[in-house]
């Protein structure tokens, strides 16, 4: 046995390891193109609500996320960053009127929910006074399964937090601190 181990040690040193070396280049990462992203979303069976035009510099794709266990259909915009390194997912939740814009208690609750939302984050556009829920992920070796997981996670968060972001319900007796 001792001779066998010694012979193996000599063979390894003489012929080198056949595994990866520290100086071996990593396989090139692959990023989805706008066309590939569109095709994947279409092949997943999502209803395409807004298809990007050839002339659009930023190719926004809006799909309808529908599930039997969701009380609402969710129009979600999916797009690549300008340098194609990131995939963004957005859901426009509400247009805030001036009265709703001033409801600090409700908006503060949404900020609190950001602490438990992981990559899902509430955002407010001060110019358009729109409330959004968004997330993003790296566009590196992104598979259809991973893409679907991001879409489902954001859609689930939309449904789970509806009592907090639905501005139509903000006048109701229900307080923003519930849930």
PDB file of C-alpha atoms in Angstrom:
ATOM      1  CA  UNK A   1       0.000   0.000   0.000  1.00  0.00           C
ATOM      2  CA  UNK A   2       2.850   2.297   0.887  1.00  0.00           C
ATOM      3  CA  UNK A   3       4.461   1.749  -2.568  1.00  0.00           C
ATOM      4  CA  UNK A   4       1.106   2.494  -4.240  1.00  0.00           C
ATOM      5  CA  UNK A   5       0.692   5.827  -2.436  1.00  0.00           C
ATOM      6  CA  UNK A   6       4.288   6.772  -3.244  1.00  0.00           C
ATOM      7  CA  UNK A   7       3.761   5.844  -6.909  1.00  0.00           C
ATOM      8  CA  UNK A   8       0.578   7.956  -7.078  1.00  0.00           C
ATOM      9  CA  UNK A   9       2.355  10.934  -5.497  1.00  0.00           C
ATOM     10  CA  UNK A  10       5.157  10.689  -8.053  1.00  0.00           C
ATOM     11  CA  UNK A  11       2.624  10.433 -10.915  1.00  0.00           C
ATOM     12  CA  UNK A  12       0.723  13.508  -9.716  1.00  0.00           C
ATOM     13  CA  UNK A  13       3.895  15.566  -9.408  1.00  0.00           C
ATOM     14  CA  UNK A  14       5.326  14.325 -12.704  1.00  0.00           C
ATOM     15  CA  UNK A  15       2.202  14.721 -14.816  1.00  0.00           C
ATOM     16  CA  UNK A  16       0.430  17.518 -12.952  1.00  0.00           C
ATOM     17  CA  UNK A  17      -3.153  17.720 -11.820  1.00  0.00           C
ATOM     18  CA  UNK A  18      -5.814  17.258 -14.437  1.00  0.00           C
ATOM     19  CA  UNK A  19      -8.241  19.549 -12.587  1.00  0.00           C
ATOM     20  CA  UNK A  20      -8.639  23.300 -12.912  1.00  0.00           C
ATOM     21  CA  UNK A  21      -5.607  25.452 -12.274  1.00  0.00           C
ATOM     22  CA  UNK A  22      -5.726  28.855 -10.666  1.00  0.00           C
ATOM     23  CA  UNK A  23      -4.598  30.454 -13.934  1.00  0.00           C
ATOM     24  CA  UNK A  24      -7.220  28.659 -16.069  1.00  0.00           C
ATOM     25  CA  UNK A  25      -9.657  31.180 -17.517  1.00  0.00           C
ATOM     26  CA  UNK A  26     -13.236  31.000 -16.294  1.00  0.00           C
ATOM     27  CA  UNK A  27     -15.838  30.194 -18.914  1.00  0.00           C
ATOM     28  CA  UNK A  28     -17.244  33.364 -20.409  1.00  0.00           C
ATOM     29  CA  UNK A  29     -20.468  34.539 -18.796  1.00  0.00           C
ATOM     30  CA  UNK A  30     -23.410  34.939 -21.051  1.00  0.00           C
ATOM     31  CA  UNK A  31     -25.894  37.813 -20.928  1.00  0.00           C
ATOM     32  CA  UNK A  32     -29.335  37.735 -22.510  1.00  0.00           C
ATOM     33  CA  UNK A  33     -30.039  40.079 -25.400  1.00  0.00           C
ATOM     34  CA  UNK A  34     -33.306  42.022 -25.690  1.00  0.00           C
ATOM     35  CA  UNK A  35     -34.566  39.566 -28.321  1.00  0.00           C
ATOM     36  CA  UNK A  36     -33.652  36.532 -26.195  1.00  0.00           C
ATOM     37  CA  UNK A  37     -35.378  38.031 -23.157  1.00  0.00           C
ATOM     38  CA  UNK A  38     -38.538  38.637 -25.203  1.00  0.00           C
ATOM     39  CA  UNK A  39     -38.484  35.114 -26.631  1.00  0.00           C
ATOM     40  CA  UNK A  40     -38.033  33.518 -23.203  1.00  0.00           C
ATOM     41  CA  UNK A  41     -40.933  35.523 -21.732  1.00  0.00           C
ATOM     42  CA  UNK A  42     -43.132  34.629 -24.675  1.00  0.00           C
ATOM     43  CA  UNK A  43     -42.168  30.928 -24.460  1.00  0.00           C
ATOM     44  CA  UNK A  44     -43.013  30.896 -20.742  1.00  0.00           C
ATOM     45  CA  UNK A  45     -46.607  31.577 -21.701  1.00  0.00           C
ATOM     46  CA  UNK A  46     -46.912  35.083 -20.298  1.00  0.00           C
ATOM     47  CA  UNK A  47     -49.345  37.272 -22.180  1.00  0.00           C
ATOM     48  CA  UNK A  48     -47.283  40.011 -23.803  1.00  0.00           C
ATOM     49  CA  UNK A  49     -49.125  43.291 -23.232  1.00  0.00           C
ATOM     50  CA  UNK A  50     -46.495  45.666 -24.620  1.00  0.00           C
ATOM     51  CA  UNK A  51     -43.918  44.502 -27.124  1.00  0.00           C
ATOM     52  CA  UNK A  52     -40.834  46.666 -27.701  1.00  0.00           C
ATOM     53  CA  UNK A  53     -40.445  48.330 -31.077  1.00  0.00           C
ATOM     54  CA  UNK A  54     -37.296  47.971 -33.169  1.00  0.00           C
ATOM     55  CA  UNK A  55     -36.716  51.730 -32.862  1.00  0.00           C
ATOM     56  CA  UNK A  56     -36.918  51.770 -29.051  1.00  0.00           C
ATOM     57  CA  UNK A  57     -33.527  52.410 -27.487  1.00  0.00           C
ATOM     58  CA  UNK A  58     -34.699  50.828 -24.226  1.00  0.00           C
ATOM     59  CA  UNK A  59     -36.682  47.662 -24.913  1.00  0.00           C
ATOM     60  CA  UNK A  60     -39.375  47.456 -22.235  1.00  0.00           C
ATOM     61  CA  UNK A  61     -41.524  44.321 -22.321  1.00  0.00           C
ATOM     62  CA  UNK A  62     -44.759  44.268 -20.338  1.00  0.00           C
ATOM     63  CA  UNK A  63     -46.233  40.884 -19.495  1.00  0.00           C
ATOM     64  CA  UNK A  64     -49.373  39.969 -17.593  1.00  0.00           C
ATOM     65  CA  UNK A  65     -48.703  37.691 -14.624  1.00  0.00           C
ATOM     66  CA  UNK A  66     -51.833  35.666 -13.905  1.00  0.00           C
ATOM     67  CA  UNK A  67     -52.258  32.902 -11.359  1.00  0.00           C
ATOM     68  CA  UNK A  68     -55.379  31.238 -10.015  1.00  0.00           C
ATOM     69  CA  UNK A  69     -54.321  31.973  -6.442  1.00  0.00           C
ATOM     70  CA  UNK A  70     -53.827  35.710  -7.153  1.00  0.00           C
ATOM     71  CA  UNK A  71     -56.816  38.021  -6.681  1.00  0.00           C
ATOM     72  CA  UNK A  72     -55.461  40.328  -9.409  1.00  0.00           C
ATOM     73  CA  UNK A  73     -53.615  40.128 -12.719  1.00  0.00           C
ATOM     74  CA  UNK A  74     -50.276  41.902 -12.537  1.00  0.00           C
ATOM     75  CA  UNK A  75     -48.864  43.839 -15.485  1.00  0.00           C
ATOM     76  CA  UNK A  76     -45.082  43.662 -15.037  1.00  0.00           C
ATOM     77  CA  UNK A  77     -42.458  45.459 -17.085  1.00  0.00           C
ATOM     78  CA  UNK A  78     -39.189  43.618 -17.691  1.00  0.00           C
ATOM     79  CA  UNK A  79     -36.197  45.330 -19.286  1.00  0.00           C
ATOM     80  CA  UNK A  80     -32.445  45.172 -19.600  1.00  0.00           C
ATOM     81  CA  UNK A  81     -30.193  47.970 -18.436  1.00  0.00           C
ATOM     82  CA  UNK A  82     -28.476  50.044 -21.115  1.00  0.00           C
ATOM     83  CA  UNK A  83     -25.272  48.011 -20.818  1.00  0.00           C
ATOM     84  CA  UNK A  84     -27.278  44.706 -20.685  1.00  0.00           C
ATOM     85  CA  UNK A  85     -25.709  43.739 -17.339  1.00  0.00           C
ATOM     86  CA  UNK A  86     -28.903  43.903 -15.276  1.00  0.00           C
ATOM     87  CA  UNK A  87     -32.511  42.772 -15.685  1.00  0.00           C
ATOM     88  CA  UNK A  88     -35.096  45.055 -14.068  1.00  0.00           C
ATOM     89  CA  UNK A  89     -38.641  44.070 -13.096  1.00  0.00           C
ATOM     90  CA  UNK A  90     -41.239  46.791 -12.333  1.00  0.00           C
ATOM     91  CA  UNK A  91     -44.901  46.867 -11.339  1.00  0.00           C
ATOM     92  CA  UNK A  92     -46.729  50.205 -11.338  1.00  0.00           C
ATOM     93  CA  UNK A  93     -48.918  49.951  -8.249  1.00  0.00           C
ATOM     94  CA  UNK A  94     -50.645  53.319  -8.054  1.00  0.00           C
ATOM     95  CA  UNK A  95     -50.781  56.869  -9.273  1.00  0.00           C
ATOM     96  CA  UNK A  96     -50.750  58.965  -6.125  1.00  0.00           C
ATOM     97  CA  UNK A  97     -52.990  62.021  -6.094  1.00  0.00           C
ATOM     98  CA  UNK A  98     -51.821  65.066  -4.150  1.00  0.00           C
ATOM     99  CA  UNK A  99     -53.967  63.920  -1.222  1.00  0.00           C
ATOM    100  CA  UNK A 100     -52.503  60.401  -1.288  1.00  0.00           C
ATOM    101  CA  UNK A 101     -48.999  61.807  -1.875  1.00  0.00           C
ATOM    102  CA  UNK A 102     -49.244  63.499   1.514  1.00  0.00           C
ATOM    103  CA  UNK A 103     -50.234  60.331   3.416  1.00  0.00           C
ATOM    104  CA  UNK A 104     -46.945  60.030   5.282  1.00  0.00           C
ATOM    105  CA  UNK A 105     -48.115  57.159   7.521  1.00  0.00           C
ATOM    106  CA  UNK A 106     -48.855  54.945   4.517  1.00  0.00           C
ATOM    107  CA  UNK A 107     -45.646  55.853   2.698  1.00  0.00           C
ATOM    108  CA  UNK A 108     -43.584  55.228   5.837  1.00  0.00           C
ATOM    109  CA  UNK A 109     -45.171  51.768   6.148  1.00  0.00           C
ATOM    110  CA  UNK A 110     -44.050  50.999   2.587  1.00  0.00           C
ATOM    111  CA  UNK A 111     -40.513  52.016   3.558  1.00  0.00           C
ATOM    112  CA  UNK A 112     -40.717  49.645   6.544  1.00  0.00           C
ATOM    113  CA  UNK A 113     -41.850  46.845   4.222  1.00  0.00           C
ATOM    114  CA  UNK A 114     -38.667  47.376   2.182  1.00  0.00           C
ATOM    115  CA  UNK A 115     -36.754  45.942   5.150  1.00  0.00           C
ATOM    116  CA  UNK A 116     -38.521  42.601   4.745  1.00  0.00           C
ATOM    117  CA  UNK A 117     -38.840  42.570   0.958  1.00  0.00           C
ATOM    118  CA  UNK A 118     -35.403  41.291   0.021  1.00  0.00           C
ATOM    119  CA  UNK A 119     -34.736  42.351  -3.560  1.00  0.00           C
ATOM    120  CA  UNK A 120     -38.350  43.594  -3.861  1.00  0.00           C
ATOM    121  CA  UNK A 121     -38.398  47.304  -3.095  1.00  0.00           C
ATOM    122  CA  UNK A 122     -41.134  49.938  -3.064  1.00  0.00           C
ATOM    123  CA  UNK A 123     -40.190  53.081  -4.952  1.00  0.00           C
ATOM    124  CA  UNK A 124     -41.876  56.411  -5.513  1.00  0.00           C
ATOM    125  CA  UNK A 125     -41.252  58.589  -8.552  1.00  0.00           C
ATOM    126  CA  UNK A 126     -41.564  62.172  -7.279  1.00  0.00           C
ATOM    127  CA  UNK A 127     -42.060  63.604 -10.792  1.00  0.00           C
ATOM    128  CA  UNK A 128     -44.880  61.335 -11.918  1.00  0.00           C
ATOM    129  CA  UNK A 129     -46.139  60.638  -8.377  1.00  0.00           C
ATOM    130  CA  UNK A 130     -46.282  56.927  -9.143  1.00  0.00           C
ATOM    131  CA  UNK A 131     -45.746  54.122  -6.679  1.00  0.00           C
ATOM    132  CA  UNK A 132     -43.759  51.115  -7.952  1.00  0.00           C
ATOM    133  CA  UNK A 133     -42.571  47.771  -6.665  1.00  0.00           C
ATOM    134  CA  UNK A 134     -39.367  46.633  -8.337  1.00  0.00           C
ATOM    135  CA  UNK A 135     -36.485  44.195  -8.222  1.00  0.00           C
ATOM    136  CA  UNK A 136     -33.401  43.496 -10.287  1.00  0.00           C
ATOM    137  CA  UNK A 137     -30.899  40.748 -10.954  1.00  0.00           C
ATOM    138  CA  UNK A 138     -27.617  40.307 -12.768  1.00  0.00           C
ATOM    139  CA  UNK A 139     -27.962  39.341 -16.404  1.00  0.00           C
ATOM    140  CA  UNK A 140     -25.209  36.759 -16.163  1.00  0.00           C
ATOM    141  CA  UNK A 141     -26.013  33.199 -17.191  1.00  0.00           C
ATOM    142  CA  UNK A 142     -29.695  33.874 -16.392  1.00  0.00           C
ATOM    143  CA  UNK A 143     -31.810  30.807 -17.116  1.00  0.00           C
ATOM    144  CA  UNK A 144     -35.537  30.764 -17.894  1.00  0.00           C
ATOM    145  CA  UNK A 145     -36.116  29.053 -14.527  1.00  0.00           C
ATOM    146  CA  UNK A 146     -34.288  31.835 -12.655  1.00  0.00           C
ATOM    147  CA  UNK A 147     -36.073  34.521 -14.690  1.00  0.00           C
ATOM    148  CA  UNK A 148     -39.461  32.977 -13.831  1.00  0.00           C
ATOM    149  CA  UNK A 149     -38.476  32.807 -10.154  1.00  0.00           C
ATOM    150  CA  UNK A 150     -37.760  36.564 -10.123  1.00  0.00           C
ATOM    151  CA  UNK A 151     -41.083  37.317 -11.822  1.00  0.00           C
ATOM    152  CA  UNK A 152     -43.007  35.089  -9.407  1.00  0.00           C
ATOM    153  CA  UNK A 153     -41.266  36.537  -6.345  1.00  0.00           C
ATOM    154  CA  UNK A 154     -42.144  40.099  -7.344  1.00  0.00           C
ATOM    155  CA  UNK A 155     -45.718  39.155  -8.264  1.00  0.00           C
ATOM    156  CA  UNK A 156     -46.192  37.372  -4.942  1.00  0.00           C
ATOM    157  CA  UNK A 157     -44.904  40.432  -3.083  1.00  0.00           C
ATOM    158  CA  UNK A 158     -47.390  42.615  -4.986  1.00  0.00           C
ATOM    159  CA  UNK A 159     -50.264  40.394  -3.852  1.00  0.00           C
ATOM    160  CA  UNK A 160     -49.002  39.970  -0.272  1.00  0.00           C
ATOM    161  CA  UNK A 161     -48.666  43.732   0.286  1.00  0.00           C
ATOM    162  CA  UNK A 162     -51.781  44.906  -1.581  1.00  0.00           C
ATOM    163  CA  UNK A 163     -53.437  46.269   1.579  1.00  0.00           C
ATOM    164  CA  UNK A 164     -50.496  48.629   1.999  1.00  0.00           C
ATOM    165  CA  UNK A 165     -49.952  49.944  -1.538  1.00  0.00           C
ATOM    166  CA  UNK A 166     -53.525  50.053  -2.881  1.00  0.00           C
ATOM    167  CA  UNK A 167     -54.116  53.808  -2.636  1.00  0.00           C
ATOM    168  CA  UNK A 168     -57.853  53.309  -3.302  1.00  0.00           C
ATOM    169  CA  UNK A 169     -58.067  51.676   0.130  1.00  0.00           C
ATOM    170  CA  UNK A 170     -56.071  54.354   1.930  1.00  0.00           C
ATOM    171  CA  UNK A 171     -59.180  56.199   3.003  1.00  0.00           C
ATOM    172  CA  UNK A 172     -60.583  53.057   4.644  1.00  0.00           C
ATOM    173  CA  UNK A 173     -60.650  52.559   8.398  1.00  0.00           C
ATOM    174  CA  UNK A 174     -57.948  49.919   8.169  1.00  0.00           C
ATOM    175  CA  UNK A 175     -54.642  51.325   9.428  1.00  0.00           C
ATOM    176  CA  UNK A 176     -51.341  51.175   7.582  1.00  0.00           C
ATOM    177  CA  UNK A 177     -49.664  49.466  10.511  1.00  0.00           C
ATOM    178  CA  UNK A 178     -51.489  46.157  10.085  1.00  0.00           C
ATOM    179  CA  UNK A 179     -49.609  43.126   8.723  1.00  0.00           C
TER     180      UNK A 179
END
